[in-house]
Coordinates of C-alpha atoms in Angstrom, one line a residue:
M9 CA 0.5 -26.9 4.5
K10 CA -1.5 -26.3 0.7
H11 CA -4.2 -24.3 0.4
Y12 CA -7.2 -25.2 -2.3
R13 CA -7.8 -22.1 -5.0
Y14 CA -10.2 -22.1 -7.5
I15 CA -9.5 -22.9 -11.3
L16 CA -11.7 -20.5 -13.2
T17 CA -13.5 -22.5 -15.5
A18 CA -17.3 -22.8 -16.7
A19 CA -17.6 -25.6 -14.1
V20 CA -16.6 -23.3 -11.1
L21 CA -18.6 -20.4 -12.4
T22 CA -21.7 -21.5 -12.6
A23 CA -21.3 -23.0 -9.0
S24 CA -21.8 -20.6 -6.0
S25 CA -18.3 -22.2 -4.3
A26 CA -15.8 -24.4 -5.4
F27 CA -14.0 -26.7 -2.9
C28 CA -10.3 -27.8 -2.8
N29 CA -8.9 -31.4 -1.9
E30 CA -7.9 -30.2 1.5
K31 CA -10.4 -28.6 3.5
L32 CA -9.2 -25.4 5.5
P33 CA -8.9 -24.7 9.7
E34 CA -12.1 -23.4 11.1
L35 CA -11.0 -19.8 12.3
S36 CA -13.3 -17.9 14.5
K37 CA -14.1 -14.5 14.4
P38 CA -12.1 -11.8 15.4
L39 CA -14.8 -9.4 16.1
N40 CA -18.5 -10.4 18.2
I41 CA -20.2 -8.1 16.1
P42 CA -21.7 -9.3 12.4
L43 CA -19.1 -9.2 9.9
F44 CA -18.9 -7.1 6.8
L45 CA -16.6 -6.2 4.2
S46 CA -15.3 -1.9 3.7
G47 CA -11.9 -4.0 2.0
N48 CA -11.1 -7.2 1.0
F49 CA -8.1 -9.3 0.2
G50 CA -5.8 -8.4 -2.8
E51 CA -7.3 -4.8 -3.7
L52 CA -5.1 -2.8 -5.9
R53 CA -3.5 0.1 -3.4
N54 CA -1.4 2.8 -4.1
N55 CA 2.3 1.2 -4.0
H56 CA 0.9 -2.3 -2.8
F57 CA -1.3 -5.3 -2.6
H58 CA -4.0 -5.1 0.5
S59 CA -2.8 -7.9 2.5
G60 CA -5.6 -8.4 4.4
I61 CA -9.2 -7.8 4.4
D62 CA -10.6 -4.6 6.4
L63 CA -13.6 -5.5 8.5
K64 CA -16.0 -2.9 9.9
T65 CA -16.6 -1.8 13.2
Q66 CA -19.7 -0.2 12.6
G67 CA -18.3 3.1 12.8
R68 CA -17.0 2.5 16.2
I69 CA -13.5 2.4 18.2
G70 CA -13.6 -0.2 21.0
L71 CA -14.6 -2.9 20.3
P72 CA -13.4 -6.3 22.1
V73 CA -11.3 -8.0 19.3
F74 CA -10.7 -11.7 19.7
S75 CA -7.8 -13.7 18.5
V76 CA -9.3 -16.3 16.0
D77 CA -7.4 -19.1 17.1
D78 CA -5.0 -20.8 20.2
G79 CA -1.4 -19.6 19.6
Y80 CA 1.2 -17.1 20.7
V81 CA 1.7 -13.0 20.2
S82 CA 5.1 -13.6 18.2
R83 CA 5.2 -10.2 17.2
I84 CA 3.9 -6.6 18.0
V85 CA 4.3 -3.4 16.5
V86 CA 3.4 0.3 17.8
S87 CA 4.3 3.0 14.9
P88 CA 2.1 6.5 14.3
W89 CA 2.0 5.4 10.5
G90 CA 1.0 2.0 8.5
F91 CA -1.2 -0.7 11.2
G92 CA -0.3 1.6 14.0
R93 CA -1.0 -0.3 16.8
A94 CA -0.7 -4.2 15.2
V95 CA -0.7 -7.6 17.5
Y96 CA 1.0 -10.5 15.0
V97 CA -0.7 -14.2 16.5
T98 CA 1.1 -17.8 15.6
H99 CA -1.1 -20.6 15.0
P100 CA 1.2 -23.4 15.1
A101 CA -1.5 -26.2 15.0
S102 CA -2.1 -24.8 11.0
G103 CA 1.0 -22.9 10.1
L104 CA -0.6 -19.9 10.1
T105 CA 0.2 -16.5 11.6
T106 CA -2.8 -13.9 12.1
V107 CA -2.3 -9.9 12.0
Y108 CA -4.8 -7.3 13.8
G109 CA -3.8 -4.0 12.6
H110 CA -5.3 0.0 13.5
L111 CA -5.6 -1.5 17.6
D112 CA -6.5 1.6 19.3
S113 CA -5.6 -0.5 22.3
F114 CA -3.9 -3.4 23.3
S115 CA -5.5 -6.0 26.2
P116 CA -4.2 -5.5 30.0
K117 CA -0.9 -8.5 29.4
I118 CA -0.5 -7.1 26.5
D119 CA -0.4 -3.4 27.4
K120 CA 2.0 -4.0 30.1
T121 CA 4.2 -5.8 28.2
I122 CA 4.6 -3.1 25.6
R123 CA 5.0 -0.2 27.6
R124 CA 7.5 -1.2 30.1
M125 CA 9.1 -1.6 26.8
Q126 CA 8.9 1.3 25.2
Y127 CA 9.8 3.2 29.0
E128 CA 13.0 0.9 28.7
R129 CA 13.7 1.8 25.2
E130 CA 12.3 5.5 25.7
Q131 CA 10.0 5.8 22.4
F132 CA 6.8 5.3 21.1
S133 CA 7.5 3.7 17.9
I134 CA 8.7 -0.4 18.8
D135 CA 8.6 -2.8 17.0
C136 CA 9.5 -6.8 18.6
E137 CA 8.6 -10.3 18.6
F138 CA 8.8 -13.0 21.4
K139 CA 9.2 -16.7 22.4
P140 CA 6.0 -19.1 21.9
D141 CA 5.8 -19.1 25.6
E142 CA 6.0 -15.6 26.4
L143 CA 2.4 -14.3 25.4
P144 CA 0.0 -17.6 24.8
V145 CA -3.5 -17.2 24.2
K146 CA -6.4 -18.7 23.1
R147 CA -9.1 -19.0 20.7
G148 CA -11.6 -16.3 21.5
E149 CA -9.2 -14.6 24.0
T150 CA -9.3 -10.0 23.7
I151 CA -5.9 -9.3 22.5
G152 CA -6.7 -5.9 21.8
K153 CA -9.7 -3.4 20.9
S154 CA -10.2 -2.0 17.3
G155 CA -9.5 1.3 16.4
N156 CA -8.4 4.1 14.0
A157 CA -4.6 4.4 14.8
G158 CA -1.8 4.4 12.1
S159 CA -3.0 4.9 8.4
S160 CA -6.0 4.0 8.7
G161 CA -8.8 6.0 6.9
G162 CA -11.6 5.3 9.2
P163 CA -12.1 3.0 12.3
H164 CA -11.6 -0.8 11.5
L165 CA -10.0 -3.5 11.9
H166 CA -7.6 -5.2 9.5
L167 CA -6.7 -8.7 9.7
D168 CA -4.3 -10.5 7.1
V169 CA -4.0 -14.3 7.6
R170 CA -0.2 -15.1 7.0
D171 CA 1.6 -18.6 5.7
T172 CA 3.7 -18.9 8.9
S173 CA 6.9 -20.7 7.1
T174 CA 6.9 -18.2 4.0
G175 CA 5.3 -14.9 5.4
E176 CA 3.3 -14.8 2.4
A177 CA 0.1 -13.3 2.4
I178 CA -2.8 -14.9 1.9
D179 CA -6.9 -14.3 1.3
P180 CA -8.0 -14.3 4.8
L181 CA -12.2 -14.4 3.2
P182 CA -12.2 -18.6 2.4
Y183 CA -11.1 -19.2 6.6
F184 CA -14.0 -16.5 7.3
R185 CA -16.9 -17.1 4.4
R186 CA -19.0 -19.1 6.5
H187 CA -19.8 -15.6 8.3
I188 CA -20.1 -13.2 5.5
T189 CA -22.5 -13.0 3.0
D190 CA -22.3 -12.4 -0.8
N191 CA -24.7 -12.7 -3.3
V192 CA -23.8 -9.9 -5.4
A193 CA -21.5 -10.3 -8.7
P194 CA -18.7 -8.2 -9.6
E195 CA -19.9 -5.1 -11.9
V196 CA -17.8 -3.5 -14.5
R197 CA -17.5 0.3 -15.6
A198 CA -15.3 0.6 -18.6
V199 CA -13.9 -1.9 -20.7
A200 CA -10.8 -0.3 -23.0
L201 CA -8.6 -2.3 -26.2
Y202 CA -4.9 -0.6 -26.1
P203 CA -2.9 -1.2 -29.7
V204 CA 0.5 -1.9 -29.1
K205 CA 2.5 1.2 -29.7
G206 CA 4.3 0.5 -33.2
S207 CA 2.8 -2.6 -34.0
G208 CA -1.4 -2.1 -33.3
A209 CA -4.0 0.3 -34.3
V210 CA -8.0 0.2 -32.8
E211 CA -10.1 2.5 -34.3
S212 CA -7.0 3.0 -37.0
I213 CA -5.2 5.5 -34.8
D214 CA -2.3 4.5 -31.7
K215 CA -4.2 5.1 -28.9
P216 CA -6.9 3.0 -26.9
S217 CA -10.3 2.5 -27.1
V218 CA -12.8 2.9 -24.0
H219 CA -16.2 1.7 -24.1
T220 CA -19.2 1.8 -21.1
P221 CA -21.2 -1.1 -21.0
A222 CA -23.8 -0.3 -22.9
E223 CA -21.7 0.7 -25.3
L224 CA -20.6 -2.5 -25.9
N225 CA -22.2 -3.6 -28.4
K226 CA -20.1 -1.9 -30.8
P227 CA -17.1 -3.7 -31.9
Y228 CA -13.6 -2.5 -31.6
S229 CA -11.9 -2.0 -35.0
A230 CA -8.4 -2.9 -35.0
W231 CA -5.6 -4.4 -36.1
G232 CA -2.0 -5.9 -35.4
E233 CA -1.4 -6.1 -31.6
V234 CA -4.0 -5.3 -29.5
I235 CA -4.3 -5.0 -25.5
P236 CA -7.9 -5.7 -23.4
A237 CA -8.2 -3.9 -20.2
I238 CA -11.0 -3.7 -17.6
K239 CA -12.4 -1.3 -15.3
A240 CA -14.3 -3.5 -13.2
Y241 CA -14.8 -3.8 -8.8
D242 CA -16.6 -6.3 -6.5
R243 CA -19.2 -5.4 -4.1
M244 CA -20.9 -7.9 -1.7
S245 CA -24.5 -8.3 0.0
G246 CA -25.1 -5.2 2.4
T247 CA -22.6 -2.8 1.9
H248 CA -22.3 0.0 -0.7
N249 CA -18.5 -0.4 -0.6
I250 CA -16.4 -1.9 -4.1
Y251 CA -13.8 -4.2 -3.4
G252 CA -10.7 -5.9 -6.0
I253 CA -11.6 -8.2 -8.1
K254 CA -10.1 -11.8 -7.5
Y255 CA -10.8 -14.3 -10.2
M256 CA -10.5 -12.5 -14.2
T257 CA -10.0 -14.5 -17.3
L258 CA -10.5 -13.4 -20.5
K259 CA -11.2 -15.5 -23.8
V260 CA -10.9 -15.2 -27.2
D261 CA -13.3 -17.3 -29.6
G262 CA -14.2 -19.6 -26.7
K263 CA -10.2 -19.9 -26.1
E264 CA -9.0 -18.4 -22.6
V265 CA -6.0 -16.6 -23.2
Y266 CA -5.8 -14.7 -19.8
N267 CA -6.2 -15.9 -16.2
R268 CA -5.3 -14.0 -12.7
T269 CA -6.1 -15.4 -9.4
I270 CA -5.2 -13.2 -6.4
E271 CA -5.1 -15.2 -3.9
R272 CA -1.6 -15.1 -2.0
F273 CA 1.6 -12.8 -3.1
D274 CA 4.9 -12.1 -1.4
F275 CA 5.3 -9.0 0.2
D276 CA 8.6 -8.4 -1.4
N277 CA 6.6 -8.1 -4.4
T278 CA 4.1 -6.0 -3.4
R279 CA 4.8 -3.4 -5.8
A280 CA 4.3 -5.1 -8.9
I281 CA 0.6 -4.6 -9.0
H282 CA 1.8 -1.6 -11.1
T283 CA 2.4 -4.3 -13.8
L284 CA -1.7 -5.1 -13.9
V285 CA -2.7 -1.5 -14.6
D286 CA -2.2 0.9 -17.4
N287 CA 0.1 2.9 -14.9
D288 CA 0.4 6.1 -16.9
A289 CA -3.5 6.3 -16.5
V290 CA -3.0 5.6 -12.4
V291 CA -0.8 8.2 -11.8
N292 CA -1.9 10.7 -14.6
H293 CA -5.8 10.8 -13.8
G294 CA -6.6 8.2 -11.4
S295 CA -7.8 5.8 -13.2
W296 CA -7.1 2.0 -12.3
M297 CA -7.7 0.2 -15.7
M298 CA -6.8 -3.7 -15.5
W299 CA -4.8 -5.1 -18.7
T300 CA -3.6 -8.1 -20.0
L301 CA 0.0 -7.6 -20.9
I302 CA 2.8 -8.9 -19.1
P303 CA 6.6 -7.0 -18.4
Q304 CA 8.9 -8.9 -19.5
S305 CA 10.2 -9.4 -15.9
A306 CA 6.9 -11.6 -15.0
P307 CA 6.8 -11.0 -11.7
L308 CA 3.7 -11.9 -10.9
D309 CA 3.5 -15.1 -13.2
H310 CA 2.1 -17.3 -9.5
M311 CA -0.7 -15.5 -10.1
I312 CA -1.1 -15.1 -14.3
T313 CA -1.4 -17.8 -17.0
S314 CA -1.7 -15.8 -20.4
C315 CA -0.8 -16.4 -24.2
D316 CA 1.8 -14.5 -26.2
G317 CA 2.3 -12.1 -23.3
G318 CA -1.4 -10.6 -23.1
V319 CA -1.0 -9.4 -26.3
I320 CA -3.6 -10.2 -29.1
N321 CA -2.5 -10.2 -32.5
I322 CA -5.8 -9.1 -35.1
N323 CA -4.2 -10.3 -38.1
E324 CA -7.7 -11.2 -39.7
E325 CA -10.6 -9.3 -41.4
R326 CA -12.9 -10.6 -39.2
E327 CA -15.0 -10.6 -35.8
Y328 CA -13.2 -11.8 -32.7
K329 CA -15.6 -13.3 -29.9
C330 CA -14.0 -11.6 -26.8
E331 CA -15.6 -12.5 -23.5
W332 CA -14.0 -11.0 -20.0
I333 CA -15.2 -13.3 -16.9
L334 CA -15.1 -12.1 -13.1
A335 CA -15.7 -13.9 -10.7
D336 CA -15.2 -13.4 -6.6
E337 CA -15.1 -15.9 -3.6
Y338 CA -18.4 -17.1 -3.5
G339 CA -18.8 -18.0 -7.1
N340 CA -20.5 -14.6 -8.2
T341 CA -19.8 -14.2 -11.6
R342 CA -20.2 -11.7 -14.3
R343 CA -19.5 -11.9 -18.0
V344 CA -18.8 -8.6 -20.6
P345 CA -19.0 -9.8 -24.0
F346 CA -17.8 -7.7 -26.5
T347 CA -16.6 -8.0 -30.4
I348 CA -13.1 -6.8 -32.1
Q349 CA -13.6 -6.5 -36.1
G350 CA -10.2 -7.0 -37.6
H351 CA -9.9 -3.8 -40.2
V352 CA -6.6 -3.1 -42.0
S353 CA -5.1 -0.3 -40.9
D354 CA -1.8 1.7 -41.0
I355 CA 0.4 1.3 -37.9
A356 CA 2.4 4.3 -36.6
E357 CA 5.8 4.2 -36.3
V358 CA 7.4 4.9 -33.0
S359 CA 10.5 7.0 -32.7
P360 CA 12.6 5.8 -29.5
K361 CA 12.4 8.9 -26.7
G362 CA 15.8 8.5 -25.1
D363 CA 18.1 6.0 -24.9
R364 CA 17.4 2.0 -24.4
L365 CA 17.7 0.3 -20.4
D366 CA 17.7 -3.2 -20.4
Y367 CA 15.1 -4.1 -17.3
K368 CA 18.0 -7.0 -16.5
G369 CA 21.0 -5.1 -16.2
H370 CA 22.7 -2.7 -13.7
N371 CA 22.0 0.9 -15.8
T372 CA 24.3 3.9 -15.0
Y373 CA 22.9 7.2 -16.6
S374 CA 24.3 11.3 -16.7
I375 CA 24.2 14.1 -18.0
D376 CA 26.0 17.7 -16.5
G377 CA 24.8 17.7 -12.8
I378 CA 23.4 14.4 -12.2
K379 CA 24.0 10.8 -12.1
V380 CA 21.5 8.1 -12.1
D381 CA 22.1 4.8 -10.7
F382 CA 19.6 1.8 -10.9
P383 CA 20.3 -1.8 -10.0
A384 CA 19.1 -4.8 -12.3
G385 CA 15.9 -5.4 -11.9
T386 CA 14.2 -1.7 -10.9
F387 CA 12.1 -2.3 -14.1
Y388 CA 9.7 -4.7 -15.5
S389 CA 10.4 -4.2 -18.9
D390 CA 13.1 -2.8 -20.9
I391 CA 12.2 1.0 -21.1
D392 CA 12.9 4.3 -23.4
F393 CA 15.0 6.7 -20.7
S394 CA 16.1 10.2 -20.6
V395 CA 17.0 13.3 -18.3
S396 CA 16.5 16.9 -18.7
K397 CA 17.0 19.9 -16.5
S398 CA 14.8 23.4 -15.9
P399 CA 16.3 25.8 -14.5
S400 CA 14.6 27.0 -10.9
A401 CA 14.1 30.0 -8.8
E402 CA 13.0 28.4 -6.1
Y403 CA 15.3 25.0 -4.8
I404 CA 19.5 25.5 -5.3
T405 CA 19.5 23.0 -7.8
P406 CA 17.8 22.7 -11.6
V407 CA 15.1 20.4 -11.7
Y408 CA 15.6 17.4 -12.9
H409 CA 13.7 15.7 -15.3
V410 CA 14.1 11.6 -14.4
G411 CA 12.4 9.7 -16.8
D412 CA 8.9 9.6 -17.4
R413 CA 6.9 8.9 -13.7
A414 CA 4.2 7.0 -14.7
I415 CA 6.7 3.7 -15.6
P416 CA 6.6 2.1 -12.7
V417 CA 9.5 0.8 -10.4
S418 CA 10.2 -1.9 -8.2
G419 CA 12.4 -0.3 -6.0
S420 CA 14.7 2.6 -4.5
Y421 CA 17.5 3.7 -6.8
K422 CA 20.6 6.3 -6.7
L423 CA 20.2 9.8 -7.7
T424 CA 23.0 12.5 -6.9
I425 CA 22.6 15.6 -7.8
D426 CA 25.7 18.1 -8.3
L427 CA 25.8 21.6 -6.1
P428 CA 26.2 24.6 -8.2
D429 CA 26.9 26.7 -4.9
D430 CA 27.6 24.3 -1.9
T431 CA 27.7 27.6 0.5
I432 CA 25.4 26.4 3.4
A433 CA 27.8 25.9 6.6
D434 CA 25.3 23.1 7.6
K435 CA 25.2 20.7 5.3
S436 CA 23.0 18.8 7.2
K437 CA 20.4 21.1 6.3
Y438 CA 20.9 20.1 2.2
L439 CA 17.5 18.1 0.9
M440 CA 16.8 16.2 -2.2
V441 CA 13.0 16.8 -3.0
R442 CA 10.4 15.1 -5.5
I443 CA 8.4 17.4 -7.0
N444 CA 4.8 16.2 -8.6
G445 CA 2.8 19.8 -9.8
K446 CA 2.1 21.1 -6.5
R447 CA 3.2 18.6 -4.3
V448 CA 6.3 18.7 -3.1
S449 CA 8.3 15.5 -1.1
R450 CA 11.0 14.9 0.5
V451 CA 13.4 11.8 -0.7
D452 CA 15.7 10.2 1.7
S453 CA 19.1 12.0 1.2
R454 CA 23.2 13.0 2.5
Y455 CA 25.4 15.4 1.2
E456 CA 28.5 14.1 0.4
D457 CA 31.9 16.7 -1.1
G458 CA 29.2 19.0 -3.1
R459 CA 26.7 16.9 -4.1
V460 CA 23.4 15.1 -2.6
T461 CA 22.6 11.6 -2.7
G462 CA 19.4 10.2 -2.4
T463 CA 17.1 7.0 -2.6
P464 CA 13.5 7.4 -4.3
S465 CA 11.5 4.9 -5.2
A466 CA 9.8 6.7 -8.3
L467 CA 10.3 8.3 -11.1
G468 CA 9.5 12.1 -11.4
N469 CA 10.7 15.9 -10.9
F470 CA 13.7 16.4 -8.4
A471 CA 15.5 18.9 -7.2
V472 CA 17.8 20.1 -4.0
T473 CA 16.4 22.8 -1.8
T474 CA 17.7 23.4 2.0
D475 CA 15.6 23.0 4.9
T476 CA 16.3 25.5 7.9
K477 CA 12.4 25.9 9.5
A478 CA 12.2 23.9 13.2
P479 CA 9.4 22.1 13.4
R480 CA 5.8 24.1 15.3
I481 CA 4.9 22.5 18.4
R482 CA 1.5 23.5 19.7
P483 CA 0.0 22.9 23.0
E484 CA -3.7 22.0 22.8
V485 CA -5.9 23.4 25.5
P486 CA -3.5 23.4 28.2
A487 CA -5.8 24.5 30.4
R488 CA -7.6 21.4 30.8
W489 CA -4.8 19.0 31.3
G490 CA -4.9 19.1 34.7
K491 CA -8.5 18.4 35.3
T492 CA -8.1 15.7 32.8
G493 CA -4.9 14.4 33.1
V494 CA -4.3 14.5 29.4
I495 CA -2.1 15.9 27.6
K496 CA -2.7 16.8 23.8
V497 CA 0.1 18.2 21.6
K498 CA 0.2 19.0 17.7
I499 CA 3.3 18.7 16.4
S500 CA 3.9 19.4 12.4
D501 CA 6.6 20.7 10.0
N502 CA 6.9 22.7 6.9
L503 CA 9.1 20.0 4.3
S504 CA 11.6 17.3 5.5
G505 CA 9.6 15.9 8.2
I506 CA 9.4 14.6 11.5
D507 CA 12.2 13.0 12.7
N508 CA 11.7 12.4 15.8
Y509 CA 10.1 14.0 19.2
R510 CA 10.7 13.7 22.9
G511 CA 8.5 14.3 26.1
E512 CA 9.9 15.1 29.6
I513 CA 7.4 16.1 32.3
D514 CA 9.7 17.1 35.5
G515 CA 12.4 15.4 33.9
K516 CA 11.4 11.8 33.1
F517 CA 10.6 10.2 29.9
A518 CA 7.0 10.4 29.4
L519 CA 5.4 8.2 26.8
F520 CA 3.5 10.7 24.2
E521 CA 1.9 8.6 21.7
L522 CA 2.1 10.1 17.9
D523 CA -0.9 9.7 15.2
G524 CA 0.4 10.3 12.2
K525 CA -2.5 11.8 10.6
T526 CA -3.6 14.3 12.7
G527 CA 0.4 14.9 13.8
R528 CA -1.0 14.9 17.5
L529 CA 0.8 14.0 20.6
N530 CA -1.2 12.4 23.4
F531 CA 0.2 11.2 27.1
R532 CA -2.3 10.4 29.7
M533 CA -0.8 11.1 33.6
D534 CA -0.1 8.0 35.3
A535 CA 0.1 8.4 39.2
S536 CA 2.6 5.4 39.4
R537 CA 4.8 7.5 37.8
W538 CA 4.0 11.0 38.8
T539 CA 2.2 12.3 42.0
R540 CA -1.0 13.4 41.3
G541 CA -1.8 17.5 43.1
T542 CA 1.4 18.8 42.5
K543 CA 3.0 21.5 39.5
H544 CA 4.7 19.5 36.7
D545 CA 7.2 20.6 34.3
L546 CA 6.7 19.2 30.6
V547 CA 9.2 19.5 27.8
I548 CA 8.5 18.2 24.7
S549 CA 11.5 18.6 21.6
V550 CA 10.7 18.0 18.4
T551 CA 13.6 17.3 15.3
D552 CA 13.3 17.3 11.8
A553 CA 15.3 15.3 9.0
C554 CA 17.2 18.1 9.0
G555 CA 18.6 18.5 12.3
N556 CA 16.0 21.6 12.8
T557 CA 14.9 21.3 16.4
A558 CA 12.1 23.3 18.3
R559 CA 11.4 23.1 21.8
H560 CA 8.1 23.5 24.2
E561 CA 8.1 24.0 28.1
S562 CA 5.2 25.0 30.0
K563 CA 3.8 24.5 34.1
F564 CA 0.5 22.5 34.3
T565 CA -1.0 20.7 37.9
W566 CA -2.4 17.5 38.3

């Protein structure tokens, strides 16, 4: 199935919209309210592209959510995190699959199927697939109610559109644009020019120069190789939200030297968002400055066309007339002209810091007490890499400083730390952690022969510690359980995190639902499984990732 795309030319930018050869299938509204977005497709998130659109639900939970076309429920996921409760509907006629995330509940026929499976497996979290004849749905049929489940930051409906054959995420907005009004152009917060280290200078130094839009009447002074960058967001009619930029072009002296279009992506490559930005600014300052630099691996070449790897060579003492062009799905366009004045300057030499690692190669690195193993393709470009260590009274090993935490990695790698004193009898209590300022987070790890091996997915500071403290279980207002039939318990852990939990009533499994954001377990008594008007025994057990277990027992009458 083919999909149209914009070609970001002057003709397109002067139009309110652009269409291609093939008309997209018309999908109906998933909500029976006016549609406004709180998030758009392809936004640059912490470690991924945003895979769909977030539809506002007027700050409410419980709005009916409808299938946008005929099809069948092909997958259902329930989790304390991510999409929370999500329904995947495959539409054979169009070759699309739509995903509805953060649901508060499922429709009765879906809920009946999922609850049966949850009780059979005796677990809340579930990920199951279905055949075309098991759960068919019609266009406009209710599949659930909107909510705030999973990793949602507030009530809304997350909607994906995916290519069923490839699994790629596709921008949903073209399918729903007739239901959404947008007459607002993107806005610019800042424009920057970066020198290429060892090959360029900006304002006669080797640091970037950042201008606000009001300061762009003053030219940048530069010499050698430089990288343009911009901080910008899209806007839409009727909201105060900010969104990601869909179409972005850079021209120099009237020639297009860079073009980025985010209209689809493969989930296996979603971490490559870090190559689109100055990741040092993101990691250390929370500033998402988007630049034109293309890494050696070019992981997003389906999104980007560029000249000379996104680098501009300022080699003449003259004015270079540049222009950023930003546009959205509706053709609303923002043009941002700026000038680079070529000015001969000394270029600072750069000394290598550590060892040079080839991004295409399988790299291993070790010093006393630590070994790092990077699979081929871990990095997007060749990097300078080093490891050092600092003594620590807080951890049972030194703190190891593994590379520069701002260098992006494409996935996990292997990190092994030796234990100087392997004295604990229960080896399951050892735990590798990543230390980022005051934040200490668990790394998936295991003990073996006097060392701990973990699989982090970022560079930074690491150490080994122990976790011997059991999780905490706190019943919430148990006096009301009998009256409401709703049992609420809050669970938490000090370090390694909750690995699993189990609730039983009168010795039988009870389906407690976990909200990952709040750590709250909820269960509603079911008269088809438990007898009303009698005393019941409640048992809840919670185990963390290091095997520490807490247990709560109490009685209540319902």
